[in-house]
Coordinates of C-alpha atoms in Angstrom, one line a residue:
M1 CA 75.4 142.5 126.8
F2 CA 72.2 141.6 128.8
S3 CA 73.9 140.8 132.1
C4 CA 76.5 143.6 132.0
W5 CA 74.3 146.0 133.9
L6 CA 73.6 143.3 136.6
S7 CA 77.3 142.7 137.0
Q8 CA 77.8 146.3 137.6
L9 CA 75.0 146.3 140.2
C10 CA 76.2 143.3 142.0
R11 CA 79.8 144.5 142.1
G12 CA 78.9 147.1 144.7
L13 CA 77.2 144.6 146.8
S14 CA 80.0 141.9 146.5
T15 CA 83.0 144.0 147.3
P16 CA 84.1 143.2 150.8
T17 CA 84.4 146.2 153.2
R18 CA 87.7 146.8 154.8
R19 CA 86.0 146.6 158.1
T20 CA 82.7 145.7 159.6
T21 CA 81.0 149.0 160.3
Q22 CA 79.5 149.2 163.8
L23 CA 77.2 151.7 165.5
I24 CA 77.1 151.4 169.3
W25 CA 74.3 153.3 171.2
S26 CA 74.2 152.9 174.8
S27 CA 72.4 154.1 178.0
A28 CA 72.7 153.2 181.7
S29 CA 70.8 149.9 181.1
R30 CA 71.1 148.8 177.6
S31 CA 73.1 149.0 174.4
L32 CA 72.4 148.3 170.8
V33 CA 75.0 147.0 168.3
L34 CA 74.3 147.2 164.6
S35 CA 76.6 145.7 162.1
S36 CA 76.6 145.2 158.3
Q37 CA 79.1 143.4 156.1
R38 CA 78.8 143.1 152.4
R39 CA 78.9 139.7 150.7
I40 CA 78.3 138.1 147.4
P41 CA 74.5 137.8 146.9
E42 CA 73.1 134.2 146.7
L43 CA 70.9 134.5 143.6
S44 CA 69.8 130.9 143.4
S45 CA 69.1 130.3 147.1
F46 CA 65.7 128.7 148.2
V47 CA 64.5 128.2 144.5
A48 CA 64.2 125.4 142.0
R49 CA 67.4 126.4 140.0
T50 CA 71.0 125.8 140.7
N51 CA 72.1 128.8 138.6
T52 CA 70.9 131.9 136.8
C53 CA 71.1 132.1 133.0
G54 CA 73.4 135.1 133.1
E55 CA 76.1 133.8 135.4
L56 CA 77.4 130.7 133.5
R57 CA 80.9 130.9 132.0
S58 CA 83.7 128.6 130.8
S59 CA 84.7 128.0 134.5
H60 CA 81.3 126.1 134.8
L61 CA 82.1 123.6 132.0
G62 CA 81.0 120.1 132.9
Q63 CA 78.7 121.2 135.7
E64 CA 75.2 119.8 135.9
V65 CA 72.8 122.8 136.1
T66 CA 69.1 123.5 136.5
L67 CA 67.9 126.8 134.9
C68 CA 64.5 128.5 134.9
G69 CA 63.4 131.3 132.6
W70 CA 61.5 132.6 129.6
I71 CA 62.1 131.4 126.0
Q72 CA 63.3 134.6 124.2
F73 CA 64.4 133.2 120.9
R74 CA 64.4 129.9 119.0
R75 CA 66.4 129.1 115.8
Q76 CA 65.5 126.1 113.5
N77 CA 64.3 124.0 116.5
I78 CA 68.0 123.4 117.2
F79 CA 68.8 126.2 119.7
L80 CA 66.8 128.4 122.0
V81 CA 67.8 131.4 124.1
L82 CA 66.6 131.2 127.7
R83 CA 66.3 134.5 129.6
D84 CA 66.0 135.4 133.3
F85 CA 66.6 138.5 135.3
H86 CA 70.4 137.9 135.2
G87 CA 70.9 137.5 131.5
L88 CA 70.7 135.0 128.6
V89 CA 72.1 131.6 127.8
Q90 CA 71.9 129.5 124.7
V91 CA 70.3 126.0 125.1
V92 CA 70.8 123.1 122.7
I93 CA 67.6 121.3 121.9
P94 CA 68.3 117.5 121.8
Q95 CA 67.6 115.9 118.4
D96 CA 68.0 112.2 119.3
E97 CA 65.0 109.9 119.4
P98 CA 65.2 109.1 123.3
A99 CA 64.8 112.8 123.9
A100 CA 61.8 113.4 121.7
S101 CA 59.7 114.5 124.7
V102 CA 62.1 117.1 125.7
K103 CA 62.4 118.4 122.0
K104 CA 58.6 118.5 121.8
I105 CA 58.4 120.7 124.9
L106 CA 61.1 123.1 123.9
C107 CA 60.1 123.3 120.2
E108 CA 56.3 123.7 120.7
A109 CA 56.3 126.2 123.6
P110 CA 55.4 129.7 122.4
M111 CA 57.9 132.6 122.9
E112 CA 57.9 133.9 126.5
S113 CA 56.8 130.6 127.9
V114 CA 58.3 129.8 131.2
V115 CA 60.4 126.6 131.3
Q116 CA 62.8 124.7 133.5
V117 CA 65.6 122.9 132.0
S118 CA 68.4 120.7 133.4
G119 CA 71.6 119.7 131.6
T120 CA 75.4 120.0 131.2
V121 CA 77.3 123.2 130.6
I122 CA 79.5 122.6 127.4
S123 CA 81.7 124.7 125.4
R124 CA 80.4 126.1 122.0
P125 CA 81.8 124.6 119.0
P126 CA 84.7 126.5 117.3
G127 CA 83.5 129.5 115.2
Q128 CA 80.2 129.6 117.1
K129 CA 81.3 131.6 120.1
N130 CA 79.6 135.0 120.7
P131 CA 81.9 137.6 122.2
K132 CA 79.0 140.1 122.4
M133 CA 77.2 137.8 125.0
P134 CA 78.6 137.3 128.5
T135 CA 77.6 133.7 128.3
G136 CA 78.7 133.4 124.7
E137 CA 81.5 130.9 125.2
I138 CA 79.1 128.1 126.6
E139 CA 75.8 126.5 126.0
I140 CA 73.6 124.1 127.8
K141 CA 73.2 120.5 126.5
V142 CA 69.6 119.8 127.8
K143 CA 68.7 116.5 129.4
T144 CA 65.3 117.2 130.8
A145 CA 62.8 120.0 130.3
K146 CA 59.5 121.1 131.9
L147 CA 57.0 123.5 130.7
L148 CA 56.1 125.6 133.7
N149 CA 53.6 127.9 131.9
S150 CA 52.6 128.6 128.4
C151 CA 52.3 132.1 127.0
K152 CA 49.6 133.4 124.9
K153 CA 50.1 135.8 121.9
L154 CA 51.7 138.9 123.3
P155 CA 50.4 142.5 122.7
F156 CA 54.1 143.4 121.9
E157 CA 57.4 141.8 121.8
I158 CA 59.7 141.8 124.9
K159 CA 62.5 143.7 123.1
D160 CA 63.9 147.1 124.1
F161 CA 64.3 148.2 120.4
M162 CA 60.6 147.5 119.6
K163 CA 58.5 150.7 119.6
K164 CA 55.5 150.7 121.9
T165 CA 53.2 153.4 123.0
E166 CA 53.4 154.3 126.6
A167 CA 49.7 153.6 127.1
L168 CA 50.3 150.0 125.9
R169 CA 53.3 149.6 128.1
L170 CA 51.2 150.8 131.1
Q171 CA 48.3 148.6 130.2
Y172 CA 50.6 145.6 130.2
R173 CA 53.1 146.7 132.7
Y174 CA 53.8 143.2 134.0
L175 CA 55.2 142.4 130.5
D176 CA 57.0 145.8 130.1
L177 CA 58.8 145.0 133.4
R178 CA 60.5 142.1 131.6
S179 CA 62.4 144.6 129.3
V180 CA 66.3 145.0 130.0
Q181 CA 65.8 148.8 130.6
M182 CA 63.1 148.4 133.2
Q183 CA 65.0 145.7 135.0
Y184 CA 68.1 147.8 135.1
N185 CA 66.2 150.8 136.4
L186 CA 64.4 149.1 139.2
R187 CA 67.5 147.1 140.3
L188 CA 69.6 150.3 140.3
R189 CA 66.9 152.1 142.3
S190 CA 67.0 149.2 144.8
Q191 CA 70.8 149.2 145.1
M192 CA 70.9 153.0 145.6
V193 CA 68.1 152.9 148.3
M194 CA 70.0 150.0 150.2
K195 CA 73.2 152.0 150.1
M196 CA 71.3 155.1 151.5
R197 CA 69.9 153.0 154.3
E198 CA 73.4 151.7 155.1
Y199 CA 74.8 155.3 155.1
L200 CA 72.1 156.8 157.3
C201 CA 71.4 153.9 159.6
N202 CA 74.6 152.1 160.0
L203 CA 77.1 154.9 159.6
H204 CA 75.3 157.8 161.1
G205 CA 72.8 156.4 163.5
F206 CA 69.5 157.2 161.9
V207 CA 66.3 155.5 162.9
D208 CA 64.0 154.2 160.3
V209 CA 60.4 155.0 161.3
E210 CA 57.1 154.3 159.5
T211 CA 54.6 157.2 159.8
P212 CA 50.9 157.0 159.2
T213 CA 49.2 157.2 155.9
L214 CA 45.8 158.1 157.2
F215 CA 46.0 161.7 158.6
K216 CA 44.1 164.9 158.7
R217 CA 44.0 167.9 156.4
T218 CA 47.0 170.2 156.5
P219 CA 46.6 173.9 155.8
G220 CA 48.5 175.3 152.8
G221 CA 50.6 173.4 150.2
A222 CA 49.3 171.1 147.5
K223 CA 45.9 169.6 147.3
E224 CA 45.4 166.3 149.3
F225 CA 43.6 163.2 148.5
V226 CA 40.4 162.8 150.8
I227 CA 39.5 159.4 152.4
P228 CA 36.0 159.0 153.9
S229 CA 35.5 157.6 157.4
R230 CA 32.4 156.0 158.9
E231 CA 31.8 159.1 161.0
P232 CA 29.4 161.3 159.1
G233 CA 31.1 164.3 157.6
K234 CA 34.6 163.4 158.8
F235 CA 37.4 162.5 156.5
Y236 CA 41.1 161.4 156.6
S237 CA 43.6 162.9 154.2
L238 CA 46.7 161.2 152.7
P239 CA 49.7 163.1 153.7
Q240 CA 51.6 165.2 151.2
S241 CA 54.7 164.2 153.1
P242 CA 55.5 163.1 156.7
Q243 CA 56.4 166.6 157.6
Q244 CA 54.4 167.0 160.9
F245 CA 55.3 163.5 161.9
K246 CA 59.1 163.8 161.5
Q247 CA 58.9 167.1 163.6
L248 CA 57.0 165.3 166.3
L249 CA 59.6 162.5 166.3
M250 CA 62.2 165.2 167.0
V251 CA 60.0 166.5 169.9
G252 CA 60.0 162.8 171.0
G253 CA 63.7 162.7 171.2
L254 CA 64.5 160.3 168.3
D255 CA 67.2 162.7 167.2
R256 CA 67.7 161.3 163.8
Y257 CA 64.9 160.1 161.6
F258 CA 64.8 158.6 158.1
Q259 CA 62.1 156.9 156.0
V260 CA 61.6 155.8 152.4
A261 CA 58.2 157.5 152.4
R262 CA 55.3 157.3 150.3
C263 CA 53.6 160.7 149.6
Y264 CA 50.4 161.7 147.9
R265 CA 49.4 164.9 146.1
D266 CA 46.2 165.5 144.1
E267 CA 47.8 167.8 141.6
G268 CA 45.9 166.8 138.5
S269 CA 47.5 166.3 135.0
R270 CA 51.2 167.1 135.2
P271 CA 53.6 165.2 133.0
D272 CA 56.5 165.3 135.5
R273 CA 54.5 164.4 138.6
Q274 CA 52.7 161.3 140.0
P275 CA 49.8 161.3 142.4
E276 CA 51.8 159.0 144.6
F277 CA 55.5 159.2 144.8
T278 CA 58.5 158.4 147.0
Q279 CA 60.8 160.5 149.1
I280 CA 63.9 159.9 151.0
D281 CA 62.7 161.7 154.2
I282 CA 65.2 163.0 156.8
E283 CA 65.0 165.1 159.9
M284 CA 67.6 165.8 162.5
S285 CA 67.7 167.6 165.9
F286 CA 70.3 170.2 166.9
V287 CA 71.3 170.8 163.2
D288 CA 71.9 173.9 161.0
Q289 CA 71.6 174.3 157.3
T290 CA 75.2 173.4 156.7
G291 CA 74.9 170.2 158.6
V292 CA 71.8 169.0 156.5
Q293 CA 73.6 169.9 153.3
S294 CA 76.8 168.0 154.3
L295 CA 74.8 165.0 155.2
I296 CA 73.0 164.9 151.8
E297 CA 76.3 165.5 149.9
G298 CA 77.8 162.5 151.8
L299 CA 74.6 160.4 151.2
L300 CA 74.7 160.9 147.4
Q301 CA 78.4 160.4 147.2
Y302 CA 78.2 157.1 149.2
S303 CA 75.1 155.8 147.2
W304 CA 76.1 157.0 143.7
P305 CA 76.5 154.3 141.1
S306 CA 80.2 153.6 140.4
D307 CA 79.8 153.6 136.6
K308 CA 78.3 157.2 136.6
G309 CA 81.5 158.9 137.7
P310 CA 82.4 160.3 141.2
V311 CA 80.2 162.8 142.9
V312 CA 82.4 165.9 143.9
V313 CA 81.5 167.6 147.1
P314 CA 80.8 170.1 148.5
F315 CA 78.2 171.1 146.0
P316 CA 78.2 174.8 144.9
S317 CA 75.6 177.1 146.4
M318 CA 73.6 180.0 144.8
P319 CA 71.2 182.5 146.4
F320 CA 67.6 182.4 145.1
A321 CA 67.8 186.0 143.9
E322 CA 71.1 185.2 141.9
A323 CA 69.3 182.2 140.3
L324 CA 66.4 184.1 139.1
A325 CA 68.6 187.1 138.0
S326 CA 71.1 184.9 136.0
Y327 CA 69.0 181.9 135.0
G328 CA 65.4 183.0 135.2
T329 CA 64.5 180.0 137.4
D330 CA 65.0 178.8 140.9
K331 CA 66.3 175.4 139.5
P332 CA 68.9 176.5 137.1
D333 CA 70.6 174.0 134.8
T334 CA 74.3 174.9 135.4
R335 CA 75.8 172.5 132.8
F336 CA 75.9 175.4 130.2
G337 CA 76.2 179.1 130.3
M338 CA 74.0 181.6 128.3
K339 CA 73.2 183.5 131.5
I340 CA 70.7 186.3 131.5
V341 CA 72.3 189.8 131.6
D342 CA 70.7 193.0 132.7
I343 CA 71.6 195.6 130.0
S344 CA 69.3 198.4 131.2
D345 CA 72.0 201.0 131.6
M346 CA 72.9 200.7 127.9
F347 CA 69.5 201.9 127.0
R348 CA 68.7 204.6 129.4
N349 CA 68.9 207.2 126.8
T350 CA 67.5 205.1 123.9
E351 CA 65.0 206.5 121.5
V352 CA 63.5 203.0 120.8
G353 CA 59.9 203.3 121.9
F354 CA 59.2 199.9 123.3
L355 CA 62.5 200.0 125.3
Q356 CA 61.6 203.5 126.6
D357 CA 58.3 202.1 127.7
A358 CA 59.7 199.1 129.5
L359 CA 62.3 201.2 131.4
S360 CA 59.8 203.8 132.4
K361 CA 57.8 201.3 134.4
P362 CA 58.6 200.5 138.1
Q363 CA 61.4 197.8 138.2
G364 CA 61.3 197.8 134.4
T365 CA 64.5 196.2 132.9
V366 CA 66.1 195.3 129.6
K367 CA 67.7 191.8 129.7
A368 CA 69.5 189.8 127.1
I369 CA 70.9 186.3 126.7
C370 CA 74.1 185.9 124.7
I371 CA 74.0 182.9 122.3
R372 CA 77.5 182.1 121.4
K373 CA 77.8 181.1 117.7
G374 CA 74.1 181.6 117.4
A375 CA 74.4 183.3 114.1
K376 CA 76.3 180.3 112.8
Y377 CA 73.8 177.6 114.0
L378 CA 70.3 179.2 114.2
K379 CA 68.4 179.6 111.0
R380 CA 65.8 182.2 110.2
K381 CA 63.0 179.8 111.2
D382 CA 64.6 179.2 114.5
I383 CA 64.6 183.1 115.1
E384 CA 61.0 183.2 114.3
S385 CA 60.4 180.3 116.6
I386 CA 62.1 182.2 119.4
R387 CA 60.1 185.3 118.8
K388 CA 56.8 183.3 118.8
F389 CA 57.9 181.6 122.0
A390 CA 58.6 185.0 123.7
A391 CA 55.2 186.3 122.6
D392 CA 53.3 183.2 123.8
H393 CA 55.0 183.5 127.3
F394 CA 55.3 187.2 127.5
N395 CA 53.2 187.7 130.7
E396 CA 55.1 185.0 132.8
C397 CA 57.6 186.2 135.1
S398 CA 59.8 183.1 134.2
L399 CA 59.9 184.1 130.5
M400 CA 63.7 184.6 130.4
G401 CA 64.4 181.3 132.0
K402 CA 62.2 179.4 129.6
L403 CA 63.6 181.3 126.7
R404 CA 67.1 180.3 127.7
L405 CA 66.1 176.6 127.7
E406 CA 64.2 177.0 124.4
C407 CA 67.4 178.4 122.8
A408 CA 69.4 175.6 124.2
D409 CA 67.0 173.1 122.6
L410 CA 67.2 174.8 119.3
L411 CA 71.1 174.7 119.3
E412 CA 71.2 171.1 120.4
A413 CA 68.8 170.2 117.6
R414 CA 71.4 171.7 115.3
G415 CA 74.1 169.5 116.8
V416 CA 75.6 171.8 119.4
V417 CA 76.3 169.9 122.6
L418 CA 75.3 172.1 125.6
R419 CA 73.9 169.7 128.2
D420 CA 76.1 166.7 128.4
P421 CA 73.9 163.8 129.6
A422 CA 76.8 162.1 131.4
L423 CA 77.4 165.2 133.4
F424 CA 75.8 165.6 136.7
S425 CA 75.6 169.2 137.9
F426 CA 74.5 169.6 141.6
L427 CA 73.6 173.0 143.0
W428 CA 72.2 174.1 146.3
V429 CA 69.7 177.1 146.0
V430 CA 69.4 179.0 149.2
D431 CA 68.0 182.2 150.8
F432 CA 64.5 181.8 149.4
P433 CA 61.9 184.3 150.5
L434 CA 59.8 183.0 153.5
F435 CA 56.6 184.2 151.9
L436 CA 55.3 184.9 148.5
P437 CA 52.2 186.8 147.3
K438 CA 49.2 184.5 146.5
E439 CA 48.5 184.4 142.8
E440 CA 44.7 184.7 143.3
N441 CA 45.2 187.6 145.8
P442 CA 48.6 189.3 145.8
Q443 CA 47.7 191.3 148.9
E444 CA 47.9 188.1 151.0
L445 CA 50.9 186.0 151.6
E446 CA 51.5 182.1 151.4
S447 CA 54.5 180.0 152.4
A448 CA 57.2 179.8 149.7
H449 CA 58.1 176.3 151.2
H450 CA 55.7 175.2 153.9
P451 CA 54.4 177.0 157.1
F452 CA 56.9 175.2 159.4
T453 CA 60.0 176.8 157.8
A454 CA 62.0 179.0 160.1
P455 CA 62.9 182.5 159.1
H456 CA 66.5 183.6 158.5
P457 CA 67.9 184.6 162.0
S458 CA 68.9 188.1 160.5
D459 CA 65.4 188.8 159.3
I460 CA 63.2 187.8 162.3
H461 CA 62.7 191.5 163.0
L462 CA 61.0 192.1 159.6
L463 CA 58.5 189.3 160.3
Y464 CA 56.3 191.6 162.4
T465 CA 56.6 194.7 160.1
E466 CA 57.6 193.6 156.5
P467 CA 57.0 189.9 156.3
H468 CA 57.3 189.8 152.5
K469 CA 61.0 190.9 153.0
V470 CA 61.9 187.9 155.3
R471 CA 64.4 185.3 153.9
S472 CA 63.9 181.7 154.9
Q473 CA 66.2 178.9 156.1
H474 CA 64.9 176.9 153.2
Y475 CA 67.3 175.1 150.7
D476 CA 66.6 173.2 147.5
L477 CA 68.9 170.7 145.8
V478 CA 69.0 171.0 142.0
L479 CA 70.5 168.5 139.6
N480 CA 70.7 169.4 135.9
G481 CA 67.9 171.8 136.1
N482 CA 65.6 169.6 138.1
E483 CA 64.6 170.0 141.8
I484 CA 65.6 166.7 143.4
G485 CA 65.3 167.8 147.1
G486 CA 64.0 170.4 149.4
G487 CA 64.3 171.1 153.1
S488 CA 64.6 173.7 155.8
I489 CA 65.3 174.5 159.4
R490 CA 62.0 174.4 161.2
I491 CA 60.3 176.7 163.6
H492 CA 60.6 175.1 167.0
N493 CA 59.1 177.9 169.0
S494 CA 55.3 177.6 169.7
E495 CA 54.7 181.3 169.8
L496 CA 56.5 182.0 166.6
Q497 CA 54.9 179.1 164.8
H498 CA 51.3 180.4 166.0
Y499 CA 52.2 183.9 164.8
V500 CA 53.2 182.7 161.3
L501 CA 50.0 180.5 160.9
A502 CA 47.4 182.9 162.4
T503 CA 48.7 186.4 161.7
V504 CA 50.8 186.1 158.6
L505 CA 49.2 183.2 156.7
K506 CA 45.7 183.6 158.3
E507 CA 45.3 179.9 158.6
D508 CA 43.1 178.1 161.1
V509 CA 45.5 177.1 163.8
K510 CA 43.0 174.5 165.3
L511 CA 44.0 172.2 162.5
L512 CA 47.6 172.2 163.8
S513 CA 46.8 172.4 167.6
H514 CA 48.6 169.1 168.2
L515 CA 51.9 170.4 166.7
L516 CA 51.6 173.7 168.5
Q517 CA 51.1 172.0 171.7
A518 CA 54.1 169.6 171.2
L519 CA 56.4 172.7 170.4
D520 CA 55.5 174.0 173.9
Y521 CA 57.0 170.8 175.6
G522 CA 60.6 171.4 175.1
A523 CA 61.0 170.9 171.3
P524 CA 64.7 170.9 170.2
P525 CA 66.0 172.8 167.3
H526 CA 65.6 170.7 164.2
G527 CA 65.6 170.6 160.5
G528 CA 65.6 168.2 157.5
I529 CA 65.1 167.5 153.9
A530 CA 63.4 165.2 151.4
L531 CA 64.9 163.9 148.3
G532 CA 62.6 163.0 145.5
L533 CA 63.6 159.4 144.7
D534 CA 61.7 159.0 141.5
R535 CA 63.1 162.1 139.8
L536 CA 66.6 161.4 141.2
M537 CA 66.5 157.9 139.7
C538 CA 65.0 159.3 136.4
L539 CA 68.1 161.6 136.1
V540 CA 70.6 159.0 137.2
T541 CA 69.3 156.3 134.7
G542 CA 68.7 158.9 131.8
A543 CA 65.1 157.7 131.6
P544 CA 62.7 160.0 129.6
S545 CA 60.1 159.9 132.3
I546 CA 59.7 159.2 136.0
R547 CA 57.3 156.5 135.0
D548 CA 60.2 154.6 133.7
V549 CA 61.8 154.2 137.2
I550 CA 58.5 153.4 138.9
A551 CA 57.3 149.7 138.9
F552 CA 53.5 150.5 138.6
P553 CA 53.0 154.3 137.8
K554 CA 49.9 156.1 137.0
S555 CA 49.4 157.6 133.5
F556 CA 49.6 161.3 132.6
R557 CA 46.1 161.6 133.8
G558 CA 46.6 159.8 137.0
H559 CA 45.0 156.6 135.9
D560 CA 46.2 152.9 136.3
L561 CA 45.7 151.7 132.8
M562 CA 46.4 148.1 134.0
S563 CA 43.6 147.9 136.5
N564 CA 41.5 150.8 135.4
A565 CA 41.7 152.6 138.7
P566 CA 40.1 154.8 139.8
D567 CA 36.9 152.8 139.6
S568 CA 33.3 153.3 140.5
I569 CA 31.9 151.9 143.8
P570 CA 28.3 150.6 144.1
P571 CA 26.0 152.9 146.2
E572 CA 25.5 150.3 148.9
E573 CA 29.2 150.2 149.5
L574 CA 29.2 154.1 150.0
K575 CA 26.3 154.0 152.3
P576 CA 28.5 153.3 155.5
Y577 CA 30.5 156.4 154.7
H578 CA 27.4 158.6 154.4
I579 CA 28.4 159.5 150.8
Q580 CA 26.4 159.9 147.7
V581 CA 27.6 160.8 144.2
S582 CA 26.4 163.9 142.7
W583 CA 27.0 163.5 138.8
P584 CA 28.1 166.6 137.0
T585 CA 26.0 168.2 134.2
D586 CA 27.4 168.1 130.7
A587 CA 28.7 171.6 131.0
E588 CA 30.4 170.8 134.3
T589 CA 32.0 167.8 132.6
E590 CA 33.4 169.7 129.8
K591 CA 34.8 172.3 132.3
S592 CA 36.3 169.9 134.8
S593 CA 39.4 167.8 134.4
S594 CA 39.0 164.2 133.7
N595 CA 40.9 163.5 136.9
H596 CA 37.8 164.6 138.8
P597 CA 34.7 163.2 136.9
C598 CA 32.5 163.5 140.0
R599 CA 32.3 165.1 143.3
S600 CA 31.3 163.6 146.6
E601 CA 29.1 165.2 149.4
S602 CA 28.2 164.0 152.8

């Protein structure tokens, strides 16, 4: 069972292609030829083993092998199970006197100790073969053994069925990574990223470009992490995304850019977010919305794991307004129905007071969700739970969307299957508004996506009179009710970009003078998208959290429980940065988030 998942992963890498894919780019003086050809990976090259534990079969009988791995299980000092990244194999501990030293090593080494064994692949005795184990027909008759490293008493057993708190898993992440599930998640992630590189670079001529991590503050959007410099009062910022850089690469004539990009957002405690995360970042010149969407559909289809079922393209598309009206959210889960229905007309002449009151208000409506077979499955306490949920969230605009999902949760708790975990329902959400009212000041506008998004061509005239009515060329990719990607066609005209920043958004254009200047020097039309790799992999693997598809994630509060980061710095080390810590009062400590225990001043 252990190595089945790796066999599936390797199958995609070991299948020969029908032809060698070639990309040829040429100019008057030079040409570049890139080629790729799949081959069976050499899993034991360059290292002190001849084979992996999980690859040995009856076809290897009689072969002399050297294996390295961890002791997972030992039975009666006669057998032990050796584990590596590839799988498990049974090892026969020698019982004869000449091999006493080998027996001593293998019998006395604690569980999870690292050993190297050499011996012969032999067939298991009749009746002792294990059909549930890929290596279950053979075992290793050991001749020599070496203890490479002994293991102390573990804080938890390295077994997937053992219940462990997430805090303990994160504190000992290097041990948690040994589990079958974490190995599967990270290796599948690696394979999908490699396939994405192949699709973008080898098949479609994209250029993989690394962009800076130290940058400057960007107006609007999420909060950014601030990095001090040695110049008094001046700071770097960690980029929320490579947005400006990828646009500048288009100005520079790169034409097609791609990067597995590290991004940073100081968003505080959010269960579905990480302060640092990874995007598949893409930008193209001379492209429209349809071109970007077709590229992403092909990318996902090409890189999708074969055991997850085929990806059917093209993905359906839904306007933003329809998504809100029918699902109460801009990221609808379309695996099940229960759409929101406007039934206002049915109650225009009603005498029910609270309905009259709702319909008498500007834009007041009466909406309903039809829960098929709800009377059969929902109990009285479920109805009360729904009423309480509605009351608790009554003042939110997204109430109906949340209520729809709450009803689905209750039905599934009663055994009704609504959201098939094996079904992957992709959806493009389009025609977003270009601007939204600010929450803190509804009279002012902010970008619905980001300030570089181009307005819809049909609505440009509204930009100067009624900007709140302008639609954008922004598109989101949704999978099973989760936003996994977002992009847009960009503003490539300097005057239009200046107007949006200065007049509509009232931002300080000096912060973006470099971009505005670049747009003045023959910037081509361009657009792009970024896929959230962590969330995508979380959905593909069925993991309960994005932390389960990241090797070294932060905790819910943004802490590294393994190394105890963030950590304090001695005052003498802060001095070159002209910073001193102003410790908060007790009242301020209670009010502030634990993510921000102190504030810095220059």
